[in-house]
Short mmCIF file of C-alpha atoms in Angstrom, two decimals:
data_model
loop_
_atom_site.label_atom_id
_atom_site.label_comp_id
_atom_site.label_asym_id
_atom_site.label_seq_id
_atom_site.Cartn_x
_atom_site.Cartn_y
_atom_site.Cartn_z
CA MET A 1 -3.26 -6.32 -28.86
CA ASP A 2 -2.85 -3.07 -29.82
CA TYR A 3 0.11 -0.30 -28.03
CA SER A 4 -3.04 1.50 -25.89
CA PHE A 5 -4.41 -1.93 -24.70
CA LEU A 6 -0.93 -3.18 -23.20
CA GLN A 7 -0.57 0.03 -21.71
CA HIS A 8 -3.98 -0.24 -19.91
CA TYR A 9 -3.67 -3.68 -19.23
CA TRP A 10 0.37 -2.80 -17.56
CA TRP A 11 -1.86 -0.05 -15.23
CA LEU A 12 -3.87 -2.80 -14.27
CA LEU A 13 -1.41 -5.24 -13.23
CA VAL A 14 0.40 -2.37 -11.11
CA SER A 15 -2.47 -0.82 -9.32
CA LEU A 16 -3.44 -4.25 -8.79
CA LEU A 17 0.27 -5.32 -6.81
CA GLY A 18 -0.13 -1.94 -5.10
CA ALA A 19 -3.81 -2.59 -3.75
CA LEU A 20 -2.51 -6.26 -2.42
CA LEU A 21 0.80 -4.00 -0.79
CA VAL A 22 -2.13 -1.79 1.13
CA PHE A 23 -3.79 -4.80 1.87
CA LEU A 24 -0.74 -6.67 3.26
CA MET A 25 0.67 -3.76 5.48
CA PHE A 26 -1.41 -5.52 8.27
CA VAL A 27 1.71 -6.89 9.34
CA GLN A 28 2.56 -2.73 9.66
CA GLY A 29 -0.52 -2.35 11.56
CA GLY A 30 -0.07 -5.53 13.81
CA GLN A 31 3.48 -4.06 14.73
CA SER A 32 2.38 -0.65 15.58
CA LEU A 33 -0.17 -2.22 18.08
CA LEU A 34 2.82 -4.41 19.45
CA PHE A 35 1.98 -2.53 22.98
CA THR A 36 -1.22 -1.74 22.67
CA VAL A 37 -3.12 -5.09 22.43
CA GLY A 38 0.05 -7.07 24.13
CA LYS A 39 0.29 -6.21 27.73
CA THR A 40 2.53 -9.22 28.79
CA GLU A 41 5.83 -10.35 27.02
CA THR A 42 4.12 -13.81 25.79
CA GLN A 43 0.86 -11.95 24.00
CA GLN A 44 3.55 -9.77 22.11
CA LYS A 45 5.23 -12.72 21.19
CA MET A 46 2.01 -14.15 20.03
CA LEU A 47 1.80 -10.45 18.28
CA LEU A 48 5.02 -10.54 16.50
CA ASN A 49 4.41 -14.33 15.38
CA SER A 50 1.29 -13.52 14.11
CA THR A 51 2.57 -10.76 11.97
CA GLY A 52 6.30 -11.92 11.57
CA ARG A 53 5.19 -14.82 9.36
CA LYS A 54 3.93 -12.77 7.05
CA TRP A 55 6.17 -9.85 6.77
CA GLU A 56 8.10 -11.46 4.02
CA PHE A 57 5.17 -11.10 1.74
CA THR A 58 4.16 -7.45 2.14
CA PHE A 59 8.06 -6.72 1.63
CA THR A 60 8.20 -9.05 -1.72
CA THR A 61 4.95 -7.51 -2.85
CA LEU A 62 6.49 -3.77 -2.83
CA VAL A 63 9.94 -4.68 -4.50
CA THR A 64 7.73 -6.55 -7.01
CA PHE A 65 5.32 -3.40 -7.25
CA GLY A 66 8.40 -1.35 -7.67
CA GLY A 67 9.94 -3.77 -10.36
CA ALA A 68 6.68 -3.79 -12.29
CA PHE A 69 6.51 -0.33 -11.86
CA PHE A 70 9.88 0.36 -13.62
CA ALA A 71 9.23 -2.14 -16.48
CA SER A 72 6.45 -1.22 -17.69
CA PHE A 73 6.12 3.22 -16.72
CA PRO A 74 10.06 3.75 -16.74
CA LEU A 75 9.43 7.17 -16.91
CA PHE A 76 7.92 7.47 -13.90
CA TYR A 77 10.23 5.14 -12.10
CA SER A 78 13.02 7.80 -13.06
CA THR A 79 10.99 10.60 -12.30
CA SER A 80 9.86 9.37 -8.99
CA PHE A 81 12.67 7.91 -7.72
CA GLY A 82 14.99 9.80 -8.81
CA GLY A 83 14.42 13.13 -7.71
CA ALA A 84 11.91 12.34 -5.36
CA TYR A 85 14.35 9.56 -3.54
CA TRP A 86 14.48 10.99 -0.09
CA VAL A 87 10.66 9.52 0.10
CA TRP A 88 11.33 6.35 -1.56
CA ILE A 89 14.53 5.81 0.67
CA LEU A 90 12.70 6.70 3.71
CA ILE A 91 10.46 4.03 2.89
CA LEU A 92 12.89 1.41 2.00
CA LEU A 93 14.68 2.09 5.17
CA CYS A 94 11.44 1.43 7.44
CA PHE A 95 11.37 -2.32 5.67
CA VAL A 96 15.01 -2.79 6.05
CA LEU A 97 14.30 -1.94 10.12
CA GLN A 98 11.61 -4.03 10.01
CA ALA A 99 13.43 -7.46 8.32
CA VAL A 100 16.39 -6.71 10.58
CA SER A 101 14.26 -6.46 14.05
CA TYR A 102 12.56 -9.70 13.17
CA GLU A 103 15.52 -11.61 12.48
CA TYR A 104 17.95 -10.44 15.99
CA GLN A 105 15.23 -9.49 18.16
CA SER A 106 15.08 -12.75 19.66
CA LYS A 107 18.90 -13.75 19.19
CA LYS A 108 21.06 -14.31 21.96
CA GLY A 109 23.42 -11.67 22.69
CA ASN A 110 22.25 -8.72 20.09
CA LEU A 111 24.03 -5.68 21.53
CA LEU A 112 20.54 -3.29 20.47
CA GLY A 113 18.67 -5.75 22.92
CA LYS A 114 14.71 -6.72 22.05
CA LYS A 115 13.03 -3.93 23.12
CA THR A 116 14.96 -1.88 20.89
CA TYR A 117 14.04 -3.93 17.83
CA GLN A 118 10.79 -3.70 19.02
CA ILE A 119 10.85 -0.42 18.56
CA PHE A 120 12.38 -0.19 15.16
CA LEU A 121 8.76 -2.54 14.73
CA ILE A 122 6.73 0.04 15.60
CA LEU A 123 8.74 2.87 14.22
CA ASN A 124 8.04 0.49 10.67
CA GLY A 125 4.24 0.10 11.20
CA ILE A 126 3.49 3.39 11.82
CA LEU A 127 6.45 5.78 9.28
CA ALA A 128 5.59 2.72 6.49
CA PRO A 129 1.93 2.88 5.76
CA ILE A 130 1.40 6.97 6.21
CA LEU A 131 4.56 7.69 3.72
CA ILE A 132 3.34 4.82 1.53
CA GLY A 133 -0.01 6.60 1.70
CA ALA A 134 1.47 10.40 0.87
CA ALA A 135 3.22 8.88 -2.13
CA VAL A 136 0.31 7.29 -3.73
CA GLY A 137 -1.56 10.82 -2.83
CA THR A 138 0.70 12.73 -5.02
CA PHE A 139 -0.83 10.51 -7.89
CA PHE A 140 -3.54 12.99 -7.42
CA ASN A 141 -2.40 15.83 -6.29
CA GLY A 142 0.23 16.58 -7.86
CA ALA A 143 4.59 16.47 -7.61
CA ASN A 144 6.77 18.92 -8.32
CA PHE A 145 9.25 18.37 -11.25
CA TYR A 146 10.01 18.63 -14.91
CA VAL A 147 10.20 16.36 -17.86
CA ASN A 148 12.51 17.64 -20.91
CA LYS A 149 12.54 14.52 -23.32
CA THR A 150 14.53 16.74 -25.54
CA ASN A 151 17.38 16.77 -23.09
CA LEU A 152 18.18 12.59 -24.19
CA THR A 153 20.40 14.92 -26.72
CA ASP A 154 22.59 16.34 -24.89
CA LEU A 155 25.11 13.92 -24.58
CA SER A 156 27.18 15.94 -21.12
CA MET A 157 23.54 15.50 -19.52
CA PRO A 158 21.18 13.15 -20.81
CA VAL A 159 18.73 13.82 -17.73
CA ILE A 160 15.38 13.13 -18.74
CA SER A 161 13.54 14.63 -15.53
CA SER A 162 14.50 16.97 -12.99
CA TRP A 163 12.96 17.90 -9.33
CA ALA A 164 12.02 21.77 -8.72
CA THR A 165 12.09 23.54 -5.66
CA TYR A 166 9.49 24.11 -3.19
CA HIS A 167 9.74 27.89 -1.93
CA GLY A 168 13.55 27.74 -3.10
CA VAL A 169 14.55 24.73 -0.88
CA GLN A 170 15.08 21.40 -3.14
CA LEU A 171 13.25 19.03 -0.83
CA HIS A 172 13.30 15.82 -3.12
CA GLY A 173 9.88 14.35 -2.35
CA LEU A 174 9.61 15.28 1.37
CA GLU A 175 7.21 17.54 0.37
CA ALA A 176 4.16 15.30 -0.79
CA ALA A 177 4.18 15.27 3.51
CA LEU A 178 3.53 18.81 3.84
CA ASN A 179 0.22 18.96 1.58
CA ILE A 180 -2.60 18.29 3.86
CA TRP A 181 -4.48 15.84 1.14
CA ASN A 182 -1.72 13.37 0.80
CA VAL A 183 -1.17 13.24 4.93
CA CYS A 184 -4.79 12.75 4.87
CA LEU A 185 -4.52 10.08 2.95
CA GLY A 186 -1.26 8.70 4.71
CA LEU A 187 -3.37 8.71 8.04
CA ALA A 188 -6.16 6.72 6.15
CA VAL A 189 -3.95 3.82 5.01
CA PHE A 190 -2.01 3.98 8.75
CA PHE A 191 -5.69 3.67 10.45
CA LEU A 192 -6.89 0.47 7.60
CA SER A 193 -3.43 -1.33 7.96
CA ARG A 194 -4.41 -0.92 12.13
CA VAL A 195 -7.79 -2.48 11.08
CA LEU A 196 -6.87 -5.17 8.86
CA ALA A 197 -3.86 -5.98 12.21
CA LEU A 198 -6.76 -6.27 14.80
CA LEU A 199 -9.20 -8.59 12.38
CA TYR A 200 -6.10 -10.91 12.08
CA PHE A 201 -5.03 -11.20 15.04
CA ILE A 202 -9.11 -12.08 15.95
CA ASN A 203 -8.44 -14.70 13.32
CA ASN A 204 -4.96 -15.80 13.70
CA ILE A 205 -4.02 -15.64 17.27
CA ARG A 206 -6.22 -18.20 19.94
CA ASP A 207 -5.93 -15.99 23.31
CA GLU A 208 -8.99 -14.44 25.08
CA GLU A 209 -7.16 -11.50 26.12
CA ILE A 210 -5.63 -10.49 22.41
CA TYR A 211 -9.23 -11.27 21.67
CA ALA A 212 -11.49 -8.99 23.90
CA ARG A 213 -8.65 -6.00 23.27
CA SER A 214 -8.61 -6.44 19.96
CA ARG A 215 -12.58 -6.20 19.59
CA LYS A 216 -12.33 -2.87 21.60
CA GLN A 217 -9.50 -1.29 19.75
CA LEU A 218 -11.17 -2.31 16.58
CA TRP A 219 -13.70 0.28 17.58
CA ILE A 220 -11.31 2.95 17.78
CA GLU A 221 -9.14 2.38 14.95
CA THR A 222 -12.48 2.02 12.61
CA ILE A 223 -13.71 5.61 13.27
CA LEU A 224 -10.42 7.74 12.41
CA PHE A 225 -10.00 4.96 9.74
CA LEU A 226 -13.50 6.41 7.92
CA VAL A 227 -13.00 10.00 9.17
CA PHE A 228 -9.19 10.31 7.10
CA PHE A 229 -10.87 7.83 4.34
CA LEU A 230 -13.97 9.78 3.93
CA THR A 231 -12.49 13.17 3.95
CA PHE A 232 -10.02 12.07 1.02
CA VAL A 233 -12.79 10.71 -0.66
CA VAL A 234 -15.18 13.38 -0.67
CA ARG A 235 -12.34 15.84 -1.60
CA LEU A 236 -11.19 13.86 -4.37
CA VAL A 237 -14.13 13.55 -6.15
CA LEU A 238 -15.12 17.44 -5.90
CA GLN A 239 -11.69 18.40 -7.12
CA ASP A 240 -10.14 19.30 -10.04
CA GLY A 241 -8.58 16.73 -11.66
CA PHE A 242 -5.81 16.10 -13.99
CA ALA A 243 -7.30 15.50 -17.58
CA VAL A 244 -5.94 14.37 -21.28
CA ASN A 245 -6.67 15.59 -24.18
CA PRO A 246 -7.00 12.49 -26.66
CA GLU A 247 -6.48 14.33 -29.38
CA THR A 248 -3.66 16.71 -29.00
CA LYS A 249 -2.41 15.04 -25.39
CA GLU A 250 -2.54 18.78 -23.85
CA ILE A 251 -3.07 17.95 -20.22
CA PHE A 252 -5.50 20.24 -18.26
CA LEU A 253 -7.31 21.04 -15.12
CA ALA A 254 -11.06 19.13 -15.30
CA PRO A 255 -13.85 19.67 -12.96
CA ASN A 256 -14.42 16.79 -11.33
CA LYS A 257 -12.43 14.72 -13.10
CA TYR A 258 -12.14 11.89 -11.32
CA LEU A 259 -15.93 11.43 -10.05
CA PHE A 260 -16.62 11.71 -13.87
CA ASN A 261 -14.01 9.32 -14.38
CA LEU A 262 -15.70 6.83 -12.17
CA LEU A 263 -19.53 7.59 -13.67
CA GLU A 264 -17.50 6.91 -17.02
CA MET A 265 -15.91 3.73 -16.36
CA PRO A 266 -18.87 1.87 -14.59
CA ALA A 267 -16.98 -1.37 -13.90
CA VAL A 268 -14.53 0.56 -12.00
CA LEU A 269 -17.59 2.37 -10.29
CA GLY A 270 -19.16 -1.22 -9.32
CA VAL A 271 -15.71 -2.51 -8.00
CA PHE A 272 -15.62 0.42 -5.54
CA LEU A 273 -18.25 0.16 -4.19
CA ALA A 274 -17.94 -3.41 -3.75
CA GLY A 275 -14.98 -2.92 -2.06
CA VAL A 276 -16.30 -0.16 0.54
CA VAL A 277 -18.91 -2.96 1.42
CA LEU A 278 -17.16 -5.54 2.12
CA VAL A 279 -14.79 -3.18 4.23
CA LEU A 280 -17.59 -2.82 5.75
CA PHE A 281 -19.05 -5.57 6.23
CA GLY A 282 -15.83 -7.00 7.43
CA ILE A 283 -15.46 -4.70 10.70
CA LEU A 284 -19.42 -4.71 11.29
CA SER A 285 -19.45 -8.49 10.87
CA THR A 286 -16.40 -8.61 13.64
CA LEU A 287 -18.13 -6.72 16.07
CA PHE A 288 -21.71 -7.18 15.82
CA TYR A 289 -22.15 -10.79 14.83
CA LYS A 290 -21.54 -13.68 17.30
CA LYS A 291 -18.62 -13.29 19.77
CA GLN A 292 -16.16 -16.12 18.39
CA TYR A 293 -16.50 -14.70 15.04
CA LYS A 294 -13.10 -14.51 13.16
CA ALA A 295 -13.88 -14.33 9.07
CA GLY A 296 -13.88 -10.39 9.09
CA ILE A 297 -10.24 -10.69 7.96
CA TRP A 298 -11.32 -12.00 4.76
CA PHE A 299 -13.89 -9.87 3.66
CA ALA A 300 -12.13 -6.80 4.63
CA GLY A 301 -9.17 -7.55 2.86
CA THR A 302 -10.96 -7.79 -0.31
CA GLY A 303 -12.64 -5.02 -0.07
CA THR A 304 -9.64 -3.57 0.65
CA VAL A 305 -7.41 -4.76 -2.39
CA LEU A 306 -11.19 -3.46 -4.45
CA THR A 307 -11.25 -0.17 -3.36
CA VAL A 308 -7.31 0.31 -3.82
CA LEU A 309 -7.43 -0.84 -7.08
CA ALA A 310 -9.95 1.47 -8.27
CA LEU A 311 -8.54 4.43 -6.88
CA LEU A 312 -5.68 3.48 -8.81
CA LEU A 313 -7.74 2.94 -11.87
CA ILE A 314 -8.91 6.21 -12.06
CA ALA A 315 -5.55 8.08 -11.59
CA GLY A 316 -4.33 6.35 -14.92
CA TRP A 317 -7.34 5.00 -16.84
CA ASN A 318 -10.19 7.01 -19.09
CA ASN A 319 -7.36 9.69 -19.90
CA THR A 320 -6.11 10.77 -17.03
CA ALA A 321 -2.85 12.21 -15.90
CA TYR A 322 -1.55 9.42 -13.06
CA TYR A 323 1.88 11.80 -12.00
CA PRO A 324 1.08 15.45 -12.30
CA SER A 325 3.51 17.69 -12.28
CA VAL A 326 2.56 21.07 -10.27
CA ALA A 327 5.44 22.37 -11.57
CA ASP A 328 4.64 22.28 -15.34
CA LEU A 329 0.85 20.68 -16.20
CA GLN A 330 2.76 19.77 -19.29
CA SER A 331 5.37 17.92 -18.10
CA SER A 332 2.31 14.99 -15.88
CA LEU A 333 2.81 11.48 -16.72
CA THR A 334 0.54 9.50 -18.62
CA ILE A 335 0.23 6.24 -19.44
CA GLU A 336 0.65 6.86 -23.09
CA ASN A 337 3.75 8.95 -22.31
CA SER A 338 5.69 7.11 -19.77
CA SER A 339 5.07 3.39 -20.89
CA SER A 340 7.68 1.29 -21.94
CA SER A 341 8.35 0.25 -26.00
CA PRO A 342 5.28 -2.19 -27.48
CA PHE A 343 7.74 -4.75 -27.82
CA THR A 344 8.72 -4.55 -23.72
CA LEU A 345 5.32 -4.68 -22.83
CA THR A 346 4.10 -7.54 -25.11
CA ALA A 347 7.35 -9.57 -23.78
CA MET A 348 6.19 -8.88 -19.94
CA SER A 349 2.12 -9.85 -20.87
CA ILE A 350 3.37 -13.19 -22.16
CA VAL A 351 5.71 -13.55 -18.49
CA SER A 352 2.52 -12.53 -16.73
CA LEU A 353 0.25 -15.35 -17.57
CA LEU A 354 2.07 -17.10 -15.30
CA ILE A 355 0.62 -15.02 -12.46
CA PRO A 356 -2.12 -17.35 -11.24
CA PHE A 357 0.32 -20.10 -11.00
CA VAL A 358 2.15 -17.69 -8.50
CA LEU A 359 -0.74 -16.77 -6.53
CA VAL A 360 -2.32 -20.35 -6.37
CA TYR A 361 1.27 -21.13 -4.50
CA ILE A 362 1.06 -18.15 -2.23
CA PHE A 363 -2.79 -19.28 -1.14
CA PHE A 364 -1.57 -23.16 -0.48
CA ALA A 365 1.97 -20.98 1.22
CA TRP A 366 -0.42 -18.91 3.63
CA ARG A 367 -2.58 -21.38 4.14
CA ALA A 368 0.14 -24.26 5.51
CA LEU A 369 1.25 -21.23 8.08
CA ASP A 370 -2.08 -20.36 8.93
CA LEU A 371 -3.04 -23.86 10.09
CA ARG A 372 -2.50 -23.93 12.88
CA LYS A 373 -3.99 -20.87 15.48
CA ILE A 374 -1.02 -19.10 17.51
CA ASP A 375 -1.62 -19.95 20.95
CA LYS A 376 0.42 -19.66 24.12
CA ALA A 377 1.80 -22.93 23.89
CA GLU A 378 3.53 -23.11 21.16
CA MET A 379 5.65 -19.92 22.31
CA GLU A 380 6.50 -21.87 25.14
CA GLN A 381 7.53 -25.16 23.52
CA ASN A 382 8.49 -24.07 19.51
CA GLU A 383 11.93 -23.10 19.46
CA HIS A 384 11.26 -21.36 15.96
CA VAL A 385 9.41 -18.05 17.07
CA TYR A 386 10.56 -14.36 16.40
#
């Protein structure tokens, strides 16, 4: 395993974690639909328990994603988390509100009241997917930073990365929300999370009213998701991309770079197309197949992971700058100039061999939680509900 292999391997693992995170954000999508799908207090309780038993998977994946990025590509971590900190603070605040809300909404005597915590959950369900989608959009549209590694020799201020101003104002990452294409991806992630949530409710909750309402709402969310996703993808394959000269390491704009990345990496193209087909199959089979068909979430969920994985791979593989700088093109980060040392990547690669065992544990833990479908009787009899 040479250094280049290790860098590509760890970009693959980080991309996989990011793809799993997008799938697990059906929890956020479900929270945003609380009052849309649940019309009675009992129905809302069923919805909250359906997502509430999975929110820790999402939060743990987010933390693992951040930790893996920090360990394998520390310069990205220090640049983005240290410079664009307002975006990440808002994301973390959203997840703190989520954790507190699930734990305290049903506690007797809570000062804020149950409705307040439910509003917090809806805010998390709306803001978290949009903010994370917008942050990922900077992988393709660039961010506003400088990198100067010679600053390490400056003992008074050994800071490698610095954030540039946006039209004279220091926004520290909030300018990502002012880029229409970042927002477009954020909205695509948001509506995808709602699509996945509806498919999960259909699979996980035994209630005819919720089932019928979820199928009806699925039409609306699917159309909105396709509008924003297709708009982003069409623009992505037509735009200039941030390429790296493999000889000189110079970074330059290349026409249709991300389209050529797909064409030059047929395996990644196959993963992308398979993912899109599975997402559409999961949705359409639920809408048009026999009435009680409830397995769409597993096809759409698998497709989501494959599609997002492919998009993240074309952002970093094939001589591409995965975190471009719009302030200084040569400051852009690549998997070569931002990775950890060979020793660190090798040590982490050995530890990564335990991943299959973790996945097996997650599978059985998930299965144990879903063995019994959620229904009204459980909400009334079980004291351990959200």
